[in-house]
């Protein structure tokens, strides 16, 4: 897609079929990182071939790690060990990947060489103080632009010390950065969270042989450990599956099977919220891939009811709120969201972006500083701006399937960063979606 690609979404047909959703982005990032740091050779199957994850893989290649791509979605990573990375010959470009930048900050803060992390225009507006703060407490030296924004200039050669740190804001990315730095730190590193977040890092470190103690809201490891190479099967990305779960729930006559979707309990808040709204979603063929629970999800159209989203679910569905807003637009009765201020500092201000977009399609949405109330109604055609946010763009591609007229969605190029060929998969299932 070009840098300013738009979509036109219009009323489609019932969604049918079996879909293979691309690999989990969060797991793909971590699989490459940990395989690079391991002793030995690891094979990653199901690697997400998106721009974000490729950016992370490219960074490790520039840090001296040899990788092979024998086929799409497969990587063979020849690990260099925790002490084997080498300095890159220039800035390391994370693209749009907040996960990549924040985790790399923790890892590179412990190296003997200096590094600079840069990103695209969107990532360059995202706050990094929440990660540079605890890393500085450990002894890291990281310079940022005014306001704590990227680029991150990381000074190597610092002796890190383990800390017992309680996060101010629940964030799996910050937790992971501290744990990665903790692998190199003197003594023990403990991270505590105000609310439990996704434990991908903890599960995968354990799969790579690290002795790590973790439970919801808590993680502890000691420095000086080495990683042992292992093979990883990346599950299908739940956040990507979320758009099809919502679409099939609200488009009459739909029935979809989404194969081998990752169901990490800290990731599936949307699944619980949709079921509270009355969604018909069942799990089949449950198994485990690389320490992560997976299952086929079978979703059928069902009438949804508006709800007050339990605040306890918010941390476990923070990336899925754009899809939830569209489900709420098609429900019976208002849906109330509270405790989601984190949405204002994602790739875009997702609360404002979704509220303004739904208003442009004729609905009433009342915003609050940490949430919104969505009043359902008949969606009209119109023009919405995704603000370069892939999840906003995909959410409105669903809304367009129920709208009375065409919905033009502006600036959709970043969809490729997390969900390559989304439009192809969507139109194959029954969406009416085309490039403008």
Tab-separated table of C-alpha atoms in Angstrom:
chain	number	residue	atom	x	y	z
A	1	UNK	CA	0.000	0.000	0.000
A	2	UNK	CA	1.115	3.578	-0.628
A	3	UNK	CA	1.646	5.960	2.273
A	4	UNK	CA	-1.780	7.565	1.844
A	5	UNK	CA	-3.941	4.637	0.778
A	6	UNK	CA	-7.690	4.859	1.543
A	7	UNK	CA	-10.378	2.163	1.609
A	8	UNK	CA	-14.043	2.201	0.636
A	9	UNK	CA	-16.182	-0.132	2.773
A	10	UNK	CA	-19.789	-0.822	1.879
A	11	UNK	CA	-22.563	-3.244	2.732
A	12	UNK	CA	-21.297	-6.777	2.213
A	13	UNK	CA	-22.709	-10.257	2.584
A	14	UNK	CA	-22.817	-12.788	5.384
A	15	UNK	CA	-19.317	-13.898	6.369
A	16	UNK	CA	-18.510	-17.564	5.821
A	17	UNK	CA	-15.490	-19.816	5.848
A	18	UNK	CA	-12.413	-20.914	7.754
A	19	UNK	CA	-9.690	-18.318	8.211
A	20	UNK	CA	-6.011	-18.590	9.074
A	21	UNK	CA	-5.218	-15.399	10.941
A	22	UNK	CA	-1.558	-14.244	10.774
A	23	UNK	CA	0.777	-15.034	13.657
A	24	UNK	CA	0.671	-13.158	16.941
A	25	UNK	CA	2.653	-9.934	16.695
A	26	UNK	CA	3.659	-9.825	20.360
A	27	UNK	CA	4.853	-13.433	20.308
A	28	UNK	CA	6.697	-12.904	16.998
A	29	UNK	CA	8.650	-9.929	18.377
A	30	UNK	CA	9.696	-11.856	21.461
A	31	UNK	CA	10.487	-15.078	19.604
A	32	UNK	CA	13.034	-13.288	17.417
A	33	UNK	CA	14.558	-11.430	20.379
A	34	UNK	CA	14.934	-14.442	22.634
A	35	UNK	CA	16.122	-16.748	19.849
A	36	UNK	CA	18.797	-14.157	19.031
A	37	UNK	CA	19.956	-14.119	22.656
A	38	UNK	CA	19.914	-17.906	23.021
A	39	UNK	CA	22.801	-20.332	22.784
A	40	UNK	CA	22.137	-22.422	19.675
A	41	UNK	CA	19.772	-22.353	16.716
A	42	UNK	CA	15.994	-21.853	17.023
A	43	UNK	CA	13.255	-22.232	14.403
A	44	UNK	CA	10.201	-19.965	14.529
A	45	UNK	CA	7.080	-21.105	12.667
A	46	UNK	CA	4.078	-18.830	12.195
A	47	UNK	CA	6.191	-15.662	12.360
A	48	UNK	CA	4.095	-12.630	11.456
A	49	UNK	CA	5.293	-11.241	8.122
A	50	UNK	CA	4.307	-7.687	9.043
A	51	UNK	CA	6.350	-4.514	8.850
A	52	UNK	CA	6.676	-4.188	12.645
A	53	UNK	CA	8.004	-7.679	13.218
A	54	UNK	CA	10.257	-7.564	10.170
A	55	UNK	CA	11.704	-4.345	11.575
A	56	UNK	CA	12.602	-6.161	14.795
A	57	UNK	CA	14.162	-9.044	12.865
A	58	UNK	CA	16.161	-6.582	10.745
A	59	UNK	CA	17.458	-4.869	13.885
A	60	UNK	CA	18.871	-8.131	15.236
A	61	UNK	CA	20.497	-8.838	11.899
A	62	UNK	CA	22.243	-5.485	12.225
A	63	UNK	CA	23.265	-6.440	15.779
A	64	UNK	CA	25.170	-9.411	14.400
A	65	UNK	CA	22.573	-12.217	14.498
A	66	UNK	CA	22.352	-14.475	11.438
A	67	UNK	CA	18.795	-15.326	10.355
A	68	UNK	CA	17.424	-17.388	7.501
A	69	UNK	CA	13.957	-17.310	5.920
A	70	UNK	CA	13.535	-20.726	4.272
A	71	UNK	CA	9.845	-19.961	3.611
A	72	UNK	CA	7.333	-17.218	4.463
A	73	UNK	CA	6.437	-17.099	8.162
A	74	UNK	CA	9.477	-19.198	9.113
A	75	UNK	CA	12.704	-17.922	10.604
A	76	UNK	CA	15.810	-19.898	11.524
A	77	UNK	CA	17.729	-17.841	14.083
A	78	UNK	CA	21.346	-18.596	14.921
A	79	UNK	CA	21.590	-17.264	18.449
A	80	UNK	CA	24.690	-15.432	19.640
A	81	UNK	CA	24.077	-15.763	23.379
A	82	UNK	CA	23.256	-13.016	25.865
A	83	UNK	CA	26.768	-11.569	25.481
A	84	UNK	CA	27.123	-11.915	21.707
A	85	UNK	CA	25.402	-8.867	20.234
A	86	UNK	CA	27.575	-6.307	18.425
A	87	UNK	CA	27.141	-2.599	17.733
A	88	UNK	CA	25.151	-1.528	14.695
A	89	UNK	CA	26.503	0.963	12.161
A	90	UNK	CA	23.838	3.586	12.714
A	91	UNK	CA	20.385	4.101	14.182
A	92	UNK	CA	18.065	1.104	14.574
A	93	UNK	CA	14.648	1.706	12.996
A	94	UNK	CA	11.723	0.175	14.895
A	95	UNK	CA	9.172	1.403	12.346
A	96	UNK	CA	5.774	1.569	14.038
A	97	UNK	CA	6.579	-1.073	16.669
A	98	UNK	CA	6.113	0.209	20.214
A	99	UNK	CA	6.728	-3.327	21.457
A	100	UNK	CA	10.010	-3.490	19.584
A	101	UNK	CA	11.253	-0.120	20.824
A	102	UNK	CA	10.334	-0.599	24.474
A	103	UNK	CA	11.689	-4.147	24.765
A	104	UNK	CA	14.856	-3.227	22.895
A	105	UNK	CA	15.381	-0.325	25.295
A	106	UNK	CA	15.667	-2.805	28.168
A	107	UNK	CA	17.897	-5.167	26.243
A	108	UNK	CA	20.245	-2.580	24.715
A	109	UNK	CA	20.599	-0.648	27.991
A	110	UNK	CA	22.617	-3.623	29.231
A	111	UNK	CA	25.038	-3.882	26.297
A	112	UNK	CA	28.624	-2.676	26.162
A	113	UNK	CA	27.970	-0.453	23.124
A	114	UNK	CA	25.840	2.625	22.415
A	115	UNK	CA	22.607	2.360	20.422
A	116	UNK	CA	20.007	4.718	18.972
A	117	UNK	CA	16.397	3.607	18.493
A	118	UNK	CA	14.214	5.536	16.058
A	119	UNK	CA	10.695	5.001	14.709
A	120	UNK	CA	8.168	6.310	12.238
A	121	UNK	CA	6.116	9.461	12.724
A	122	UNK	CA	3.485	7.684	14.831
A	123	UNK	CA	5.958	5.890	17.097
A	124	UNK	CA	7.944	9.102	17.515
A	125	UNK	CA	4.912	10.611	19.268
A	126	UNK	CA	4.542	7.791	21.805
A	127	UNK	CA	5.720	8.277	25.406
A	128	UNK	CA	8.826	6.422	26.514
A	129	UNK	CA	9.363	7.802	30.025
A	130	UNK	CA	7.415	4.939	31.539
A	131	UNK	CA	10.141	2.590	30.303
A	132	UNK	CA	13.207	4.837	30.580
A	133	UNK	CA	12.280	5.671	34.197
A	134	UNK	CA	12.611	2.193	35.723
A	135	UNK	CA	15.574	1.387	33.481
A	136	UNK	CA	17.344	4.493	34.779
A	137	UNK	CA	16.656	3.286	38.314
A	138	UNK	CA	18.545	0.107	37.399
A	139	UNK	CA	21.527	2.199	36.256
A	140	UNK	CA	20.784	2.633	32.560
A	141	UNK	CA	21.537	5.884	30.727
A	142	UNK	CA	18.962	6.704	28.061
A	143	UNK	CA	18.433	10.131	26.507
A	144	UNK	CA	15.140	11.097	24.834
A	145	UNK	CA	13.680	14.062	23.058
A	146	UNK	CA	11.742	16.667	25.048
A	147	UNK	CA	8.709	15.092	26.671
A	148	UNK	CA	10.315	11.656	26.842
A	149	UNK	CA	9.757	10.961	23.150
A	150	UNK	CA	11.909	8.944	20.712
A	151	UNK	CA	14.587	8.724	19.447
A	152	UNK	CA	16.127	6.837	22.374
A	153	UNK	CA	19.888	7.318	22.711
A	154	UNK	CA	21.131	4.458	24.826
A	155	UNK	CA	24.572	4.649	26.440
A	156	UNK	CA	26.276	1.269	26.697
A	157	UNK	CA	28.747	0.061	29.289
A	158	UNK	CA	26.507	0.699	32.301
A	159	UNK	CA	26.466	-1.686	35.265
A	160	UNK	CA	22.820	-2.534	35.979
A	161	UNK	CA	21.429	-3.541	39.355
A	162	UNK	CA	18.240	-5.499	39.951
A	163	UNK	CA	15.254	-3.619	41.362
A	164	UNK	CA	11.934	-4.358	43.010
A	165	UNK	CA	9.671	-2.137	40.927
A	166	UNK	CA	5.944	-1.489	40.987
A	167	UNK	CA	4.650	-0.161	37.661
A	168	UNK	CA	2.697	3.093	37.841
A	169	UNK	CA	0.644	2.052	34.800
A	170	UNK	CA	0.040	-1.606	33.930
A	171	UNK	CA	2.071	-2.275	30.772
A	172	UNK	CA	3.366	-5.589	29.454
A	173	UNK	CA	5.908	-3.707	27.352
A	174	UNK	CA	7.420	-1.865	30.321
A	175	UNK	CA	7.392	-5.022	32.441
A	176	UNK	CA	9.169	-6.882	29.656
A	177	UNK	CA	11.812	-4.168	29.227
A	178	UNK	CA	12.641	-4.309	32.929
A	179	UNK	CA	12.816	-8.110	32.892
A	180	UNK	CA	15.132	-8.105	29.858
A	181	UNK	CA	17.420	-5.616	31.585
A	182	UNK	CA	17.148	-7.820	34.661
A	183	UNK	CA	18.737	-10.712	32.767
A	184	UNK	CA	21.943	-8.639	32.730
A	185	UNK	CA	21.575	-6.989	36.145
A	186	UNK	CA	23.372	-7.812	39.356
A	187	UNK	CA	21.020	-9.573	41.750
A	188	UNK	CA	17.279	-10.119	41.476
A	189	UNK	CA	14.718	-8.111	39.512
A	190	UNK	CA	11.080	-8.058	40.597
A	191	UNK	CA	8.219	-6.374	38.714
A	192	UNK	CA	4.827	-5.802	40.305
A	193	UNK	CA	1.767	-4.502	38.438
A	194	UNK	CA	-1.337	-2.605	39.555
A	195	UNK	CA	-3.303	-4.886	37.214
A	196	UNK	CA	-2.063	-8.118	35.608
A	197	UNK	CA	-0.904	-7.713	32.006
A	198	UNK	CA	0.020	-10.155	29.270
A	199	UNK	CA	2.686	-12.632	30.311
A	200	UNK	CA	4.142	-13.460	26.888
A	201	UNK	CA	7.643	-12.524	28.019
A	202	UNK	CA	7.488	-14.644	31.160
A	203	UNK	CA	6.101	-17.681	29.357
A	204	UNK	CA	8.624	-17.449	26.550
A	205	UNK	CA	11.624	-16.833	28.793
A	206	UNK	CA	10.647	-20.007	30.620
A	207	UNK	CA	10.402	-21.854	27.275
A	208	UNK	CA	13.980	-20.685	26.552
A	209	UNK	CA	15.164	-22.180	29.840
A	210	UNK	CA	15.211	-19.102	32.079
A	211	UNK	CA	14.388	-19.677	35.741
A	212	UNK	CA	11.605	-17.126	36.217
A	213	UNK	CA	8.893	-16.994	38.871
A	214	UNK	CA	5.653	-15.377	37.738
A	215	UNK	CA	1.964	-15.129	38.526
A	216	UNK	CA	-0.712	-12.586	37.533
A	217	UNK	CA	0.696	-9.154	38.384
A	218	UNK	CA	4.111	-10.416	39.502
A	219	UNK	CA	7.395	-11.558	37.929
A	220	UNK	CA	10.854	-12.251	39.355
A	221	UNK	CA	14.141	-13.410	37.879
A	222	UNK	CA	17.823	-13.289	38.768
A	223	UNK	CA	20.514	-11.833	36.568
A	224	UNK	CA	23.265	-13.749	34.858
A	225	UNK	CA	21.149	-16.488	33.272
A	226	UNK	CA	21.594	-17.825	29.740
A	227	UNK	CA	18.900	-18.792	27.235
A	228	UNK	CA	18.803	-22.171	25.524
A	229	UNK	CA	17.656	-22.390	21.896
A	230	UNK	CA	14.170	-23.788	21.366
A	231	UNK	CA	11.654	-24.018	18.536
A	232	UNK	CA	8.577	-21.769	18.717
A	233	UNK	CA	5.184	-22.156	16.995
A	234	UNK	CA	3.556	-18.721	16.988
A	235	UNK	CA	-0.230	-18.864	17.528
A	236	UNK	CA	-2.654	-16.801	15.436
A	237	UNK	CA	-2.930	-13.254	16.766
A	238	UNK	CA	-6.011	-12.720	18.957
A	239	UNK	CA	-5.985	-8.955	18.330
A	240	UNK	CA	-6.197	-9.628	14.590
A	241	UNK	CA	-8.860	-12.297	15.097
A	242	UNK	CA	-10.861	-9.779	17.136
A	243	UNK	CA	-12.033	-7.903	14.036
A	244	UNK	CA	-13.522	-11.056	12.545
A	245	UNK	CA	-15.080	-12.050	15.881
A	246	UNK	CA	-16.906	-8.729	15.939
A	247	UNK	CA	-17.758	-8.725	12.238
A	248	UNK	CA	-19.303	-12.212	12.272
A	249	UNK	CA	-21.171	-11.383	15.489
A	250	UNK	CA	-22.925	-8.334	14.016
A	251	UNK	CA	-23.399	-9.238	10.323
A	252	UNK	CA	-26.580	-11.363	9.959
A	253	UNK	CA	-26.144	-14.908	8.691
A	254	UNK	CA	-22.411	-15.069	9.413
A	255	UNK	CA	-20.417	-18.057	10.650
A	256	UNK	CA	-16.613	-18.153	10.714
A	257	UNK	CA	-13.987	-20.525	12.062
A	258	UNK	CA	-10.705	-18.893	13.064
A	259	UNK	CA	-7.981	-21.517	13.413
A	260	UNK	CA	-5.419	-21.910	16.230
A	261	UNK	CA	-5.931	-18.483	17.828
A	262	UNK	CA	-3.764	-17.599	20.826
A	263	UNK	CA	-5.890	-17.395	23.981
A	264	UNK	CA	-3.462	-16.017	26.517
A	265	UNK	CA	-5.722	-15.171	29.480
A	266	UNK	CA	-4.227	-11.681	29.690
A	267	UNK	CA	-5.144	-11.041	26.059
A	268	UNK	CA	-8.750	-12.188	25.733
A	269	UNK	CA	-10.739	-9.525	27.586
A	270	UNK	CA	-12.666	-8.793	24.388
A	271	UNK	CA	-13.787	-12.408	24.182
A	272	UNK	CA	-15.292	-12.112	27.656
A	273	UNK	CA	-16.855	-8.728	26.880
A	274	UNK	CA	-18.458	-10.005	23.664
A	275	UNK	CA	-19.874	-13.006	25.511
A	276	UNK	CA	-21.327	-10.654	28.140
A	277	UNK	CA	-22.997	-8.834	25.225
A	278	UNK	CA	-24.497	-12.122	24.004
A	279	UNK	CA	-22.013	-13.169	21.314
A	280	UNK	CA	-22.070	-16.801	20.119
A	281	UNK	CA	-18.384	-17.797	20.202
A	282	UNK	CA	-17.218	-21.325	20.981
A	283	UNK	CA	-13.746	-22.835	21.389
A	284	UNK	CA	-12.706	-26.091	19.723
A	285	UNK	CA	-9.486	-28.099	19.278
A	286	UNK	CA	-7.754	-26.594	22.316
A	287	UNK	CA	-3.986	-27.160	22.571
A	288	UNK	CA	-0.766	-25.361	23.508
A	289	UNK	CA	1.896	-23.755	21.282
A	290	UNK	CA	5.191	-22.688	22.874
A	291	UNK	CA	3.623	-22.284	26.300
A	292	UNK	CA	0.618	-20.369	24.907
A	293	UNK	CA	-2.931	-21.773	24.971
A	294	UNK	CA	-4.591	-21.898	21.530
A	295	UNK	CA	-7.939	-23.015	20.117
A	296	UNK	CA	-10.153	-22.686	17.055
A	297	UNK	CA	-12.786	-19.993	17.572
A	298	UNK	CA	-16.166	-20.542	15.920
A	299	UNK	CA	-18.294	-17.380	15.835
A	300	UNK	CA	-21.883	-17.059	14.626
A	301	UNK	CA	-24.120	-14.019	14.242
A	302	UNK	CA	-26.052	-13.202	17.419
A	303	UNK	CA	-27.981	-10.157	18.665
A	304	UNK	CA	-25.769	-8.150	21.021
A	305	UNK	CA	-26.805	-6.134	24.062
A	306	UNK	CA	-25.040	-3.006	25.287
A	307	UNK	CA	-23.179	-3.431	28.575
A	308	UNK	CA	-21.073	-1.586	31.090
A	309	UNK	CA	-17.682	-3.077	30.294
A	310	UNK	CA	-16.203	-4.398	33.576
A	311	UNK	CA	-13.115	-2.344	34.376
A	312	UNK	CA	-11.318	-5.538	35.379
A	313	UNK	CA	-11.369	-6.550	31.693
A	314	UNK	CA	-9.858	-3.305	30.388
A	315	UNK	CA	-6.143	-4.198	30.719
A	316	UNK	CA	-6.815	-7.494	28.940
A	317	UNK	CA	-8.448	-5.873	25.900
A	318	UNK	CA	-6.653	-2.556	25.509
A	319	UNK	CA	-5.806	-3.197	21.832
A	320	UNK	CA	-9.283	-4.474	20.985
A	321	UNK	CA	-11.359	-1.444	21.971
A	322	UNK	CA	-11.702	-0.136	18.396
A	323	UNK	CA	-13.404	-3.439	17.487
A	324	UNK	CA	-15.537	-3.274	20.648
A	325	UNK	CA	-16.760	0.225	19.714
A	326	UNK	CA	-18.131	-1.176	16.464
A	327	UNK	CA	-19.812	-4.074	18.298
A	328	UNK	CA	-21.370	-1.488	20.634
A	329	UNK	CA	-22.598	0.529	17.640
A	330	UNK	CA	-24.561	-2.534	16.456
A	331	UNK	CA	-25.879	-3.605	19.881
A	332	UNK	CA	-29.233	-2.991	21.554
A	333	UNK	CA	-28.787	-0.256	24.150
A	334	UNK	CA	-25.749	1.838	25.122
A	335	UNK	CA	-22.316	0.466	26.014
A	336	UNK	CA	-20.241	2.215	28.678
A	337	UNK	CA	-16.428	2.085	28.809
A	338	UNK	CA	-14.460	3.349	31.831
A	339	UNK	CA	-10.872	3.028	32.978
A	340	UNK	CA	-9.398	3.074	29.479
A	341	UNK	CA	-7.291	6.268	29.540
A	342	UNK	CA	-4.400	4.227	28.085
A	343	UNK	CA	-6.251	4.351	24.752
A	344	UNK	CA	-5.352	8.027	24.429
A	345	UNK	CA	-1.634	7.235	24.046
A	346	UNK	CA	-1.720	4.322	21.591
A	347	UNK	CA	-0.871	4.696	17.876
A	348	UNK	CA	-3.552	7.387	17.914
A	349	UNK	CA	-5.898	8.735	20.580
A	350	UNK	CA	-8.176	5.745	20.036
A	351	UNK	CA	-10.984	7.061	22.211
A	352	UNK	CA	-11.203	10.278	20.204
A	353	UNK	CA	-10.584	8.543	16.858
A	354	UNK	CA	-13.369	5.989	17.365
A	355	UNK	CA	-15.772	8.516	18.856
A	356	UNK	CA	-15.262	11.007	16.022
A	357	UNK	CA	-15.505	8.281	13.385
A	358	UNK	CA	-18.761	6.877	14.732
A	359	UNK	CA	-20.181	10.408	14.970
A	360	UNK	CA	-19.264	10.932	11.314
A	361	UNK	CA	-21.406	7.862	10.550
A	362	UNK	CA	-24.379	9.271	12.405
A	363	UNK	CA	-24.072	7.869	15.928
A	364	UNK	CA	-23.968	9.575	19.311
A	365	UNK	CA	-20.836	8.947	21.396
A	366	UNK	CA	-20.206	10.741	24.687
A	367	UNK	CA	-16.501	10.874	25.569
A	368	UNK	CA	-14.961	11.021	29.037
A	369	UNK	CA	-11.252	11.353	29.923
A	370	UNK	CA	-10.981	7.570	30.417
A	371	UNK	CA	-13.771	6.141	28.295
A	372	UNK	CA	-16.986	6.717	26.396
A	373	UNK	CA	-20.641	5.810	26.132
A	374	UNK	CA	-21.637	4.507	22.706
A	375	UNK	CA	-25.290	4.845	21.715
A	376	UNK	CA	-26.183	2.415	18.924
A	377	UNK	CA	-28.152	3.353	15.850
A	378	UNK	CA	-28.382	3.071	12.088
A	379	UNK	CA	-24.947	3.630	10.595
A	380	UNK	CA	-24.784	6.025	7.657
A	381	UNK	CA	-22.180	6.433	4.966
A	382	UNK	CA	-19.439	8.976	5.457
A	383	UNK	CA	-15.716	9.647	5.704
A	384	UNK	CA	-13.580	8.701	8.701
A	385	UNK	CA	-9.896	9.242	9.438
A	386	UNK	CA	-7.886	6.335	10.828
A	387	UNK	CA	-5.035	8.720	11.789
A	388	UNK	CA	-2.636	6.100	10.458
A	389	UNK	CA	-3.780	3.643	13.157
A	390	UNK	CA	-4.236	0.131	11.777
A	391	UNK	CA	-6.801	-0.908	14.390
A	392	UNK	CA	-8.967	2.155	13.732
A	393	UNK	CA	-8.871	1.416	10.006
A	394	UNK	CA	-9.875	-2.228	10.454
A	395	UNK	CA	-12.628	-1.330	12.905
A	396	UNK	CA	-14.287	1.015	10.424
A	397	UNK	CA	-13.968	-1.558	7.660
A	398	UNK	CA	-16.403	-3.607	9.791
A	399	UNK	CA	-18.704	-0.652	10.411
A	400	UNK	CA	-18.924	-0.096	6.668
A	401	UNK	CA	-20.462	-3.553	6.215
A	402	UNK	CA	-23.573	-2.360	8.067
A	403	UNK	CA	-23.700	1.236	6.848
A	404	UNK	CA	-26.446	2.620	4.587
A	405	UNK	CA	-23.845	4.163	2.274
A	406	UNK	CA	-20.161	3.886	1.448
A	407	UNK	CA	-17.666	4.526	4.248
A	408	UNK	CA	-14.364	6.026	3.123
A	409	UNK	CA	-11.542	5.202	5.562
A	410	UNK	CA	-8.537	7.470	5.268
A	411	UNK	CA	-4.853	6.610	5.750
A	412	UNK	CA	-4.922	2.814	6.005
A	413	UNK	CA	-1.340	2.030	4.946
A	414	UNK	CA	-0.280	1.045	8.476
A	415	UNK	CA	-2.618	-1.966	8.452
A	416	UNK	CA	0.258	-3.819	6.809
A	417	UNK	CA	2.382	-3.269	9.909
A	418	UNK	CA	0.369	-5.766	11.950
A	419	UNK	CA	-2.032	-7.578	9.612
A	420	UNK	CA	-0.620	-8.130	6.122
A	421	UNK	CA	-3.318	-8.934	3.525
A	422	UNK	CA	-6.145	-8.029	5.898
A	423	UNK	CA	-8.194	-6.649	3.023
A	424	UNK	CA	-7.666	-9.817	0.973
A	425	UNK	CA	-8.687	-12.091	3.841
A	426	UNK	CA	-11.679	-9.883	4.662
A	427	UNK	CA	-13.026	-9.729	1.092
A	428	UNK	CA	-12.552	-13.485	0.730
A	429	UNK	CA	-14.770	-13.983	3.787
A	430	UNK	CA	-17.485	-11.681	2.432
A	431	UNK	CA	-16.518	-8.069	3.182
A	432	UNK	CA	-17.235	-5.399	0.582
A	433	UNK	CA	-13.932	-3.533	0.842
A	434	UNK	CA	-11.819	-1.967	-1.874
A	435	UNK	CA	-8.994	0.479	-2.337
A	436	UNK	CA	-10.147	4.001	-3.073
